[in-house]
Amino acid sequence: MTDRSYEDGKLVIRRHYKAEREDVWDAITTPERLVRWFLPISGDLRPGGRYQLEGNAGGEVVRCERPSEIGLTWEMGGGVTEVVVRLEPDGDSTVLTLSHSPVPGELVPNASPTMWGLGAGWEMGLHALEDFLAGDLPEGAAKDWIATASQEDLMAAGVRAQQISDAWTEVLS
């Protein structure tokens, strides 16, 4: 289940994962695991270091408090925003809270069926994290298995992204 909120330019997503906090932490911070469900990452992944997600944002690692919080700048298209991911244990599960700010409201829902907004972009990644933690993703890097996905799988992803965008449109109204 996903909880969504948007207030004063801050997009917040909360999701529960059926995995221990250390496992979720490693999946979001270890380059060899991150590439399986998100994007290849390079750089100095320590506080004060700079990172780059292949074909996407880069920035600075601002703080890293294993296994509970990572904060970084999100630099893309000449703009700089902040992303914070917090992990809280919940029995044998983990609650992940992602906040991204400041984000103009018009960037949250999809601009078109082929241009996802930040809401769908983040949530599609967090869905992939859930599938990865459950062992339900194909082998290899996410960018490779997405590139070879069937037309049916791509259409299903587009439908899911639109449903997420519609949910964000309701949050914003």
Short mmCIF file of N, CA and C in Angstrom, two decimals:
data_model
loop_
_atom_site.label_atom_id
_atom_site.label_comp_id
_atom_site.label_asym_id
_atom_site.label_seq_id
_atom_site.Cartn_x
_atom_site.Cartn_y
_atom_site.Cartn_z
N MET A 1 0.84 -1.18 0.00
CA MET A 1 0.00 0.00 0.00
C MET A 1 0.89 1.24 0.00
N THR A 2 0.44 2.25 -0.70
CA THR A 2 1.17 3.50 -0.81
C THR A 2 0.36 4.63 -0.19
N ASP A 3 1.00 5.41 0.67
CA ASP A 3 0.40 6.63 1.20
C ASP A 3 1.09 7.79 0.49
N ARG A 4 0.30 8.74 0.02
CA ARG A 4 0.82 9.89 -0.72
C ARG A 4 0.36 11.18 -0.05
N SER A 5 1.26 12.16 -0.04
CA SER A 5 0.85 13.49 0.40
C SER A 5 1.69 14.53 -0.33
N TYR A 6 1.12 15.72 -0.40
CA TYR A 6 1.81 16.85 -1.02
C TYR A 6 1.35 18.09 -0.28
N GLU A 7 2.31 18.78 0.30
CA GLU A 7 1.98 20.00 1.02
C GLU A 7 3.16 20.95 0.97
N ASP A 8 2.88 22.20 0.66
CA ASP A 8 3.92 23.24 0.61
C ASP A 8 5.13 22.83 -0.21
N GLY A 9 4.87 22.21 -1.37
CA GLY A 9 5.95 21.85 -2.27
C GLY A 9 6.71 20.58 -1.92
N LYS A 10 6.20 19.82 -0.95
CA LYS A 10 6.88 18.58 -0.55
C LYS A 10 6.03 17.37 -0.93
N LEU A 11 6.59 16.53 -1.81
CA LEU A 11 5.98 15.27 -2.22
C LEU A 11 6.47 14.21 -1.23
N VAL A 12 5.54 13.45 -0.64
CA VAL A 12 5.89 12.41 0.32
C VAL A 12 5.19 11.11 -0.06
N ILE A 13 5.98 10.03 -0.10
CA ILE A 13 5.46 8.69 -0.40
C ILE A 13 5.88 7.77 0.73
N ARG A 14 4.92 7.01 1.27
CA ARG A 14 5.21 5.99 2.30
C ARG A 14 4.77 4.64 1.77
N ARG A 15 5.67 3.66 1.90
CA ARG A 15 5.35 2.29 1.48
C ARG A 15 5.87 1.31 2.52
N HIS A 16 5.12 0.21 2.68
CA HIS A 16 5.54 -0.89 3.55
C HIS A 16 6.18 -1.97 2.69
N TYR A 17 7.28 -2.51 3.17
CA TYR A 17 7.98 -3.60 2.49
C TYR A 17 8.09 -4.79 3.44
N LYS A 18 7.82 -5.98 2.91
CA LYS A 18 7.95 -7.22 3.68
C LYS A 18 9.41 -7.66 3.66
N ALA A 19 10.24 -6.86 4.29
CA ALA A 19 11.68 -7.14 4.36
C ALA A 19 12.24 -6.41 5.58
N GLU A 20 13.29 -6.98 6.12
CA GLU A 20 13.97 -6.35 7.26
C GLU A 20 14.58 -5.03 6.83
N ARG A 21 14.70 -4.10 7.75
CA ARG A 21 15.24 -2.77 7.44
C ARG A 21 16.63 -2.84 6.84
N GLU A 22 17.51 -3.70 7.35
CA GLU A 22 18.87 -3.81 6.80
C GLU A 22 18.84 -4.24 5.33
N ASP A 23 17.92 -5.14 4.98
CA ASP A 23 17.82 -5.60 3.59
C ASP A 23 17.35 -4.46 2.69
N VAL A 24 16.36 -3.69 3.14
CA VAL A 24 15.88 -2.55 2.36
C VAL A 24 17.01 -1.52 2.23
N TRP A 25 17.71 -1.25 3.34
CA TRP A 25 18.83 -0.30 3.31
C TRP A 25 19.86 -0.71 2.26
N ASP A 26 20.24 -1.97 2.30
CA ASP A 26 21.24 -2.44 1.34
C ASP A 26 20.73 -2.34 -0.10
N ALA A 27 19.44 -2.58 -0.31
CA ALA A 27 18.87 -2.51 -1.66
C ALA A 27 18.85 -1.08 -2.21
N ILE A 28 18.77 -0.08 -1.32
CA ILE A 28 18.73 1.30 -1.80
C ILE A 28 20.09 1.99 -1.76
N THR A 29 21.10 1.35 -1.17
CA THR A 29 22.41 2.01 -1.05
C THR A 29 23.57 1.24 -1.66
N THR A 30 23.39 0.00 -2.03
CA THR A 30 24.47 -0.80 -2.61
C THR A 30 24.35 -0.76 -4.13
N PRO A 31 25.34 -0.20 -4.82
CA PRO A 31 25.22 -0.05 -6.28
C PRO A 31 24.85 -1.33 -7.01
N GLU A 32 25.40 -2.47 -6.61
CA GLU A 32 25.11 -3.74 -7.28
C GLU A 32 23.66 -4.18 -7.10
N ARG A 33 23.03 -3.74 -6.03
CA ARG A 33 21.62 -4.06 -5.82
C ARG A 33 20.71 -2.97 -6.41
N LEU A 34 21.12 -1.74 -6.29
CA LEU A 34 20.34 -0.61 -6.79
C LEU A 34 20.10 -0.74 -8.30
N VAL A 35 21.10 -1.16 -9.03
CA VAL A 35 21.00 -1.30 -10.48
C VAL A 35 19.97 -2.35 -10.89
N ARG A 36 19.68 -3.29 -10.01
CA ARG A 36 18.72 -4.35 -10.33
C ARG A 36 17.29 -3.85 -10.42
N TRP A 37 16.97 -2.81 -9.63
CA TRP A 37 15.58 -2.32 -9.62
C TRP A 37 15.44 -0.86 -10.01
N PHE A 38 16.54 -0.11 -10.06
CA PHE A 38 16.45 1.33 -10.35
C PHE A 38 17.39 1.70 -11.48
N LEU A 39 18.48 2.35 -11.19
CA LEU A 39 19.41 2.82 -12.22
C LEU A 39 20.85 2.56 -11.79
N PRO A 40 21.76 2.45 -12.75
CA PRO A 40 23.18 2.40 -12.39
C PRO A 40 23.58 3.72 -11.72
N ILE A 41 24.42 3.61 -10.72
CA ILE A 41 24.88 4.78 -9.98
C ILE A 41 26.39 4.76 -9.91
N SER A 42 26.99 5.94 -9.98
CA SER A 42 28.44 6.05 -9.85
C SER A 42 28.76 7.23 -8.95
N GLY A 43 30.01 7.29 -8.51
CA GLY A 43 30.46 8.41 -7.71
C GLY A 43 30.94 7.99 -6.34
N ASP A 44 31.11 8.98 -5.49
CA ASP A 44 31.55 8.80 -4.11
C ASP A 44 30.30 8.79 -3.24
N LEU A 45 29.88 7.62 -2.81
CA LEU A 45 28.58 7.46 -2.16
C LEU A 45 28.67 7.61 -0.64
N ARG A 46 29.49 8.54 -0.20
CA ARG A 46 29.61 8.85 1.23
C ARG A 46 29.16 10.30 1.45
N PRO A 47 28.81 10.66 2.70
CA PRO A 47 28.44 12.05 2.95
C PRO A 47 29.51 13.01 2.43
N GLY A 48 29.05 14.03 1.71
CA GLY A 48 29.95 14.99 1.09
C GLY A 48 30.36 14.59 -0.32
N GLY A 49 30.15 13.33 -0.68
CA GLY A 49 30.50 12.85 -2.01
C GLY A 49 29.42 13.16 -3.02
N ARG A 50 29.78 13.05 -4.28
CA ARG A 50 28.85 13.30 -5.37
C ARG A 50 28.50 11.99 -6.06
N TYR A 51 27.24 11.87 -6.46
CA TYR A 51 26.76 10.68 -7.15
C TYR A 51 26.16 11.08 -8.48
N GLN A 52 26.00 10.11 -9.38
CA GLN A 52 25.31 10.32 -10.64
C GLN A 52 24.52 9.06 -10.98
N LEU A 53 23.21 9.22 -11.17
CA LEU A 53 22.37 8.13 -11.67
C LEU A 53 22.41 8.19 -13.18
N GLU A 54 22.70 7.07 -13.81
CA GLU A 54 22.85 7.05 -15.26
C GLU A 54 21.61 7.56 -15.95
N GLY A 55 21.77 8.60 -16.79
CA GLY A 55 20.66 9.14 -17.56
C GLY A 55 19.64 9.89 -16.74
N ASN A 56 19.98 10.26 -15.51
CA ASN A 56 19.01 10.90 -14.64
C ASN A 56 19.72 11.94 -13.78
N ALA A 57 19.28 12.10 -12.56
CA ALA A 57 19.81 13.12 -11.66
C ALA A 57 21.15 12.72 -11.08
N GLY A 58 21.82 13.70 -10.57
CA GLY A 58 23.03 13.53 -9.78
C GLY A 58 22.93 14.46 -8.60
N GLY A 59 23.99 14.53 -7.81
CA GLY A 59 23.96 15.45 -6.68
C GLY A 59 24.97 15.08 -5.64
N GLU A 60 24.71 15.55 -4.44
CA GLU A 60 25.60 15.32 -3.30
C GLU A 60 24.90 14.47 -2.25
N VAL A 61 25.63 13.54 -1.67
CA VAL A 61 25.13 12.79 -0.52
C VAL A 61 25.31 13.71 0.68
N VAL A 62 24.21 14.16 1.26
CA VAL A 62 24.26 15.12 2.35
C VAL A 62 24.43 14.43 3.70
N ARG A 63 23.68 13.35 3.90
CA ARG A 63 23.80 12.58 5.15
C ARG A 63 23.47 11.12 4.88
N CYS A 64 24.04 10.28 5.70
CA CYS A 64 23.84 8.84 5.55
C CYS A 64 23.94 8.23 6.94
N GLU A 65 22.81 7.85 7.49
CA GLU A 65 22.75 7.29 8.84
C GLU A 65 22.20 5.88 8.76
N ARG A 66 23.10 4.93 8.54
CA ARG A 66 22.73 3.52 8.38
C ARG A 66 22.05 3.01 9.63
N PRO A 67 20.98 2.31 9.55
CA PRO A 67 20.16 1.95 8.39
C PRO A 67 18.86 2.74 8.35
N SER A 68 18.91 3.99 8.81
CA SER A 68 17.64 4.70 8.97
C SER A 68 17.38 5.86 8.02
N GLU A 69 18.42 6.55 7.52
CA GLU A 69 18.13 7.74 6.71
C GLU A 69 19.27 8.07 5.77
N ILE A 70 18.89 8.46 4.58
CA ILE A 70 19.84 9.00 3.61
C ILE A 70 19.22 10.28 3.05
N GLY A 71 20.03 11.32 2.96
CA GLY A 71 19.58 12.59 2.40
C GLY A 71 20.54 13.01 1.30
N LEU A 72 19.99 13.51 0.21
CA LEU A 72 20.85 13.93 -0.89
C LEU A 72 20.21 15.06 -1.67
N THR A 73 21.06 15.79 -2.37
CA THR A 73 20.53 16.78 -3.30
C THR A 73 20.16 16.04 -4.58
N TRP A 74 19.18 16.56 -5.27
CA TRP A 74 18.69 15.99 -6.53
C TRP A 74 18.86 17.08 -7.57
N GLU A 75 19.92 16.97 -8.36
CA GLU A 75 20.27 18.02 -9.31
C GLU A 75 19.96 17.53 -10.72
N MET A 76 19.04 18.28 -11.36
CA MET A 76 18.61 17.87 -12.70
C MET A 76 18.05 19.08 -13.43
N GLY A 77 18.43 19.24 -14.68
CA GLY A 77 17.90 20.33 -15.49
C GLY A 77 18.20 21.70 -14.93
N GLY A 78 19.29 21.86 -14.23
CA GLY A 78 19.67 23.14 -13.66
C GLY A 78 19.04 23.44 -12.31
N GLY A 79 18.15 22.58 -11.84
CA GLY A 79 17.51 22.78 -10.54
C GLY A 79 18.11 21.88 -9.48
N VAL A 80 17.99 22.31 -8.23
CA VAL A 80 18.48 21.52 -7.10
C VAL A 80 17.35 21.39 -6.08
N THR A 81 16.99 20.14 -5.79
CA THR A 81 15.99 19.85 -4.77
C THR A 81 16.60 18.87 -3.77
N GLU A 82 15.82 18.49 -2.78
CA GLU A 82 16.31 17.57 -1.75
C GLU A 82 15.44 16.32 -1.72
N VAL A 83 16.11 15.18 -1.62
CA VAL A 83 15.43 13.90 -1.45
C VAL A 83 15.92 13.29 -0.13
N VAL A 84 14.97 12.86 0.69
CA VAL A 84 15.30 12.18 1.94
C VAL A 84 14.53 10.86 1.96
N VAL A 85 15.22 9.78 2.27
CA VAL A 85 14.60 8.48 2.41
C VAL A 85 14.84 8.02 3.84
N ARG A 86 13.74 7.69 4.53
CA ARG A 86 13.82 7.20 5.91
C ARG A 86 13.26 5.78 5.96
N LEU A 87 13.91 4.95 6.74
CA LEU A 87 13.46 3.57 6.93
C LEU A 87 13.17 3.36 8.41
N GLU A 88 11.98 2.83 8.69
CA GLU A 88 11.58 2.54 10.06
C GLU A 88 11.17 1.08 10.14
N PRO A 89 11.68 0.35 11.16
CA PRO A 89 11.25 -1.04 11.30
C PRO A 89 9.78 -1.09 11.73
N ASP A 90 9.10 -2.13 11.26
CA ASP A 90 7.70 -2.37 11.61
C ASP A 90 7.55 -3.88 11.75
N GLY A 91 7.95 -4.41 12.90
CA GLY A 91 7.98 -5.86 13.08
C GLY A 91 9.04 -6.44 12.16
N ASP A 92 8.65 -7.41 11.33
CA ASP A 92 9.60 -7.99 10.37
C ASP A 92 9.50 -7.29 9.02
N SER A 93 8.85 -6.14 8.98
CA SER A 93 8.72 -5.33 7.77
C SER A 93 9.41 -3.99 7.96
N THR A 94 9.39 -3.19 6.91
CA THR A 94 10.02 -1.87 6.94
C THR A 94 9.09 -0.86 6.29
N VAL A 95 9.00 0.31 6.89
CA VAL A 95 8.27 1.43 6.30
C VAL A 95 9.31 2.37 5.70
N LEU A 96 9.18 2.61 4.39
CA LEU A 96 10.06 3.54 3.69
C LEU A 96 9.26 4.81 3.44
N THR A 97 9.83 5.94 3.85
CA THR A 97 9.22 7.25 3.57
C THR A 97 10.20 8.03 2.73
N LEU A 98 9.75 8.43 1.54
CA LEU A 98 10.55 9.24 0.63
C LEU A 98 9.92 10.61 0.55
N SER A 99 10.73 11.66 0.76
CA SER A 99 10.25 13.02 0.56
C SER A 99 11.14 13.71 -0.46
N HIS A 100 10.52 14.50 -1.31
CA HIS A 100 11.24 15.23 -2.36
C HIS A 100 10.70 16.65 -2.35
N SER A 101 11.60 17.63 -2.15
CA SER A 101 11.14 19.01 -2.09
C SER A 101 12.29 19.97 -2.42
N PRO A 102 11.96 21.19 -2.83
CA PRO A 102 10.64 21.64 -3.24
C PRO A 102 10.31 21.15 -4.65
N VAL A 103 9.07 20.78 -4.82
CA VAL A 103 8.59 20.26 -6.11
C VAL A 103 7.33 21.03 -6.48
N PRO A 104 7.34 21.73 -7.62
CA PRO A 104 6.10 22.39 -8.06
C PRO A 104 5.01 21.34 -8.31
N GLY A 105 3.80 21.64 -7.88
CA GLY A 105 2.69 20.70 -8.03
C GLY A 105 2.47 20.23 -9.45
N GLU A 106 2.73 21.07 -10.43
CA GLU A 106 2.49 20.66 -11.82
C GLU A 106 3.45 19.59 -12.30
N LEU A 107 4.55 19.35 -11.57
CA LEU A 107 5.49 18.30 -11.96
C LEU A 107 5.16 16.94 -11.33
N VAL A 108 4.16 16.89 -10.46
CA VAL A 108 3.84 15.65 -9.76
C VAL A 108 3.04 14.68 -10.63
N PRO A 109 1.92 15.10 -11.25
CA PRO A 109 1.22 14.15 -12.12
C PRO A 109 1.90 14.05 -13.49
N ASN A 110 1.51 13.03 -14.24
CA ASN A 110 2.08 12.83 -15.57
C ASN A 110 1.73 13.99 -16.50
N ALA A 111 2.71 14.41 -17.29
CA ALA A 111 2.47 15.45 -18.30
C ALA A 111 1.77 14.86 -19.52
N SER A 112 2.02 13.58 -19.77
CA SER A 112 1.39 12.86 -20.89
C SER A 112 1.59 11.37 -20.62
N PRO A 113 0.96 10.49 -21.42
CA PRO A 113 1.16 9.05 -21.21
C PRO A 113 2.62 8.61 -21.35
N THR A 114 3.42 9.36 -22.07
CA THR A 114 4.82 8.97 -22.25
C THR A 114 5.79 9.81 -21.43
N MET A 115 5.28 10.78 -20.68
CA MET A 115 6.14 11.63 -19.85
C MET A 115 5.62 11.63 -18.43
N TRP A 116 6.20 10.74 -17.62
CA TRP A 116 5.75 10.58 -16.25
C TRP A 116 6.11 11.78 -15.40
N GLY A 117 5.24 12.08 -14.45
CA GLY A 117 5.52 13.08 -13.45
C GLY A 117 6.37 12.49 -12.34
N LEU A 118 6.77 13.32 -11.40
CA LEU A 118 7.61 12.84 -10.30
C LEU A 118 6.88 11.80 -9.44
N GLY A 119 5.57 11.97 -9.27
CA GLY A 119 4.83 11.00 -8.47
C GLY A 119 4.91 9.60 -9.05
N ALA A 120 4.59 9.48 -10.34
CA ALA A 120 4.65 8.16 -10.99
C ALA A 120 6.08 7.68 -11.10
N GLY A 121 7.02 8.58 -11.39
CA GLY A 121 8.41 8.16 -11.51
C GLY A 121 8.93 7.53 -10.23
N TRP A 122 8.72 8.21 -9.11
CA TRP A 122 9.18 7.65 -7.84
C TRP A 122 8.43 6.36 -7.51
N GLU A 123 7.12 6.37 -7.67
CA GLU A 123 6.36 5.19 -7.28
C GLU A 123 6.64 3.98 -8.15
N MET A 124 6.87 4.18 -9.43
CA MET A 124 7.22 3.04 -10.28
C MET A 124 8.53 2.43 -9.81
N GLY A 125 9.48 3.28 -9.41
CA GLY A 125 10.72 2.77 -8.85
C GLY A 125 10.50 2.02 -7.55
N LEU A 126 9.64 2.56 -6.69
CA LEU A 126 9.38 1.91 -5.40
C LEU A 126 8.61 0.61 -5.56
N HIS A 127 7.78 0.51 -6.60
CA HIS A 127 7.13 -0.78 -6.92
C HIS A 127 8.20 -1.79 -7.35
N ALA A 128 9.15 -1.33 -8.16
CA ALA A 128 10.23 -2.22 -8.59
C ALA A 128 11.07 -2.67 -7.41
N LEU A 129 11.29 -1.79 -6.43
CA LEU A 129 12.01 -2.17 -5.21
C LEU A 129 11.27 -3.29 -4.49
N GLU A 130 9.96 -3.17 -4.40
CA GLU A 130 9.16 -4.23 -3.76
C GLU A 130 9.33 -5.55 -4.50
N ASP A 131 9.25 -5.51 -5.83
CA ASP A 131 9.42 -6.73 -6.62
C ASP A 131 10.83 -7.30 -6.44
N PHE A 132 11.83 -6.43 -6.39
CA PHE A 132 13.21 -6.88 -6.19
C PHE A 132 13.36 -7.58 -4.84
N LEU A 133 12.86 -6.95 -3.79
CA LEU A 133 12.99 -7.53 -2.44
C LEU A 133 12.26 -8.87 -2.34
N ALA A 134 11.19 -9.03 -3.12
CA ALA A 134 10.43 -10.28 -3.12
C ALA A 134 11.04 -11.33 -4.04
N GLY A 135 12.09 -10.96 -4.78
CA GLY A 135 12.71 -11.89 -5.71
C GLY A 135 11.93 -12.07 -7.00
N ASP A 136 11.09 -11.08 -7.35
CA ASP A 136 10.20 -11.20 -8.50
C ASP A 136 10.68 -10.46 -9.75
N LEU A 137 11.92 -9.99 -9.78
CA LEU A 137 12.43 -9.30 -10.96
C LEU A 137 13.32 -10.23 -11.78
N PRO A 138 13.39 -9.99 -13.08
CA PRO A 138 14.32 -10.76 -13.90
C PRO A 138 15.76 -10.50 -13.46
N GLU A 139 16.66 -11.38 -13.84
CA GLU A 139 18.08 -11.18 -13.55
C GLU A 139 18.59 -10.00 -14.35
N GLY A 140 19.67 -9.40 -13.88
CA GLY A 140 20.31 -8.33 -14.62
C GLY A 140 19.85 -6.95 -14.19
N ALA A 141 20.38 -5.96 -14.89
CA ALA A 141 20.09 -4.56 -14.59
C ALA A 141 18.67 -4.21 -15.05
N ALA A 142 18.01 -3.37 -14.27
CA ALA A 142 16.64 -2.96 -14.60
C ALA A 142 16.58 -2.32 -15.98
N LYS A 143 17.55 -1.48 -16.31
CA LYS A 143 17.50 -0.81 -17.62
C LYS A 143 17.55 -1.82 -18.76
N ASP A 144 18.22 -2.95 -18.55
CA ASP A 144 18.30 -3.98 -19.59
C ASP A 144 17.00 -4.77 -19.72
N TRP A 145 16.42 -5.20 -18.58
CA TRP A 145 15.20 -5.97 -18.71
C TRP A 145 14.02 -5.09 -19.11
N ILE A 146 14.06 -3.80 -18.79
CA ILE A 146 13.01 -2.90 -19.27
C ILE A 146 13.13 -2.73 -20.78
N ALA A 147 14.37 -2.61 -21.27
CA ALA A 147 14.61 -2.43 -22.71
C ALA A 147 14.13 -3.62 -23.54
N THR A 148 14.08 -4.79 -22.92
CA THR A 148 13.66 -5.99 -23.66
C THR A 148 12.27 -6.48 -23.24
N ALA A 149 11.53 -5.64 -22.48
CA ALA A 149 10.20 -6.03 -22.01
C ALA A 149 9.25 -6.20 -23.18
N SER A 150 8.27 -7.06 -22.99
CA SER A 150 7.26 -7.28 -24.03
C SER A 150 6.36 -6.05 -24.14
N GLN A 151 5.72 -5.93 -25.28
CA GLN A 151 4.78 -4.83 -25.50
C GLN A 151 3.68 -4.87 -24.43
N GLU A 152 3.24 -6.07 -24.08
CA GLU A 152 2.20 -6.23 -23.06
C GLU A 152 2.67 -5.69 -21.71
N ASP A 153 3.92 -6.02 -21.32
CA ASP A 153 4.46 -5.53 -20.05
C ASP A 153 4.62 -4.01 -20.07
N LEU A 154 5.05 -3.45 -21.19
CA LEU A 154 5.20 -2.00 -21.30
C LEU A 154 3.84 -1.31 -21.22
N MET A 155 2.84 -1.89 -21.84
CA MET A 155 1.49 -1.31 -21.76
C MET A 155 0.97 -1.37 -20.33
N ALA A 156 1.23 -2.48 -19.64
CA ALA A 156 0.79 -2.61 -18.25
C ALA A 156 1.49 -1.57 -17.37
N ALA A 157 2.76 -1.32 -17.62
CA ALA A 157 3.50 -0.30 -16.86
C ALA A 157 2.91 1.08 -17.13
N GLY A 158 2.55 1.35 -18.38
CA GLY A 158 1.93 2.63 -18.72
C GLY A 158 0.60 2.83 -18.02
N VAL A 159 -0.19 1.76 -17.94
CA VAL A 159 -1.47 1.82 -17.24
C VAL A 159 -1.23 2.09 -15.75
N ARG A 160 -0.27 1.39 -15.15
CA ARG A 160 0.04 1.59 -13.73
C ARG A 160 0.51 3.03 -13.49
N ALA A 161 1.37 3.55 -14.36
CA ALA A 161 1.86 4.92 -14.20
C ALA A 161 0.70 5.92 -14.30
N GLN A 162 -0.26 5.66 -15.18
CA GLN A 162 -1.40 6.57 -15.30
C GLN A 162 -2.28 6.48 -14.05
N GLN A 163 -2.47 5.28 -13.50
CA GLN A 163 -3.26 5.14 -12.28
C GLN A 163 -2.59 5.89 -11.12
N ILE A 164 -1.28 5.80 -11.05
CA ILE A 164 -0.55 6.53 -10.01
C ILE A 164 -0.72 8.03 -10.23
N SER A 165 -0.57 8.48 -11.46
CA SER A 165 -0.74 9.90 -11.77
C SER A 165 -2.14 10.38 -11.38
N ASP A 166 -3.14 9.57 -11.67
CA ASP A 166 -4.51 9.93 -11.30
C ASP A 166 -4.65 10.06 -9.78
N ALA A 167 -4.02 9.15 -9.05
CA ALA A 167 -4.05 9.23 -7.58
C ALA A 167 -3.38 10.51 -7.09
N TRP A 168 -2.26 10.88 -7.73
CA TRP A 168 -1.58 12.14 -7.36
C TRP A 168 -2.45 13.34 -7.71
N THR A 169 -3.16 13.29 -8.81
CA THR A 169 -4.05 14.40 -9.18
C THR A 169 -5.10 14.60 -8.10
N GLU A 170 -5.62 13.50 -7.54
CA GLU A 170 -6.58 13.60 -6.43
C GLU A 170 -5.95 14.20 -5.19
N VAL A 171 -4.70 13.80 -4.88
CA VAL A 171 -4.00 14.36 -3.71
C VAL A 171 -3.83 15.86 -3.88
N LEU A 172 -3.53 16.29 -5.09
CA LEU A 172 -3.27 17.72 -5.35
C LEU A 172 -4.54 18.57 -5.35
N SER A 173 -5.71 17.93 -5.54
CA SER A 173 -6.95 18.73 -5.66
C SER A 173 -7.52 19.10 -4.31
#
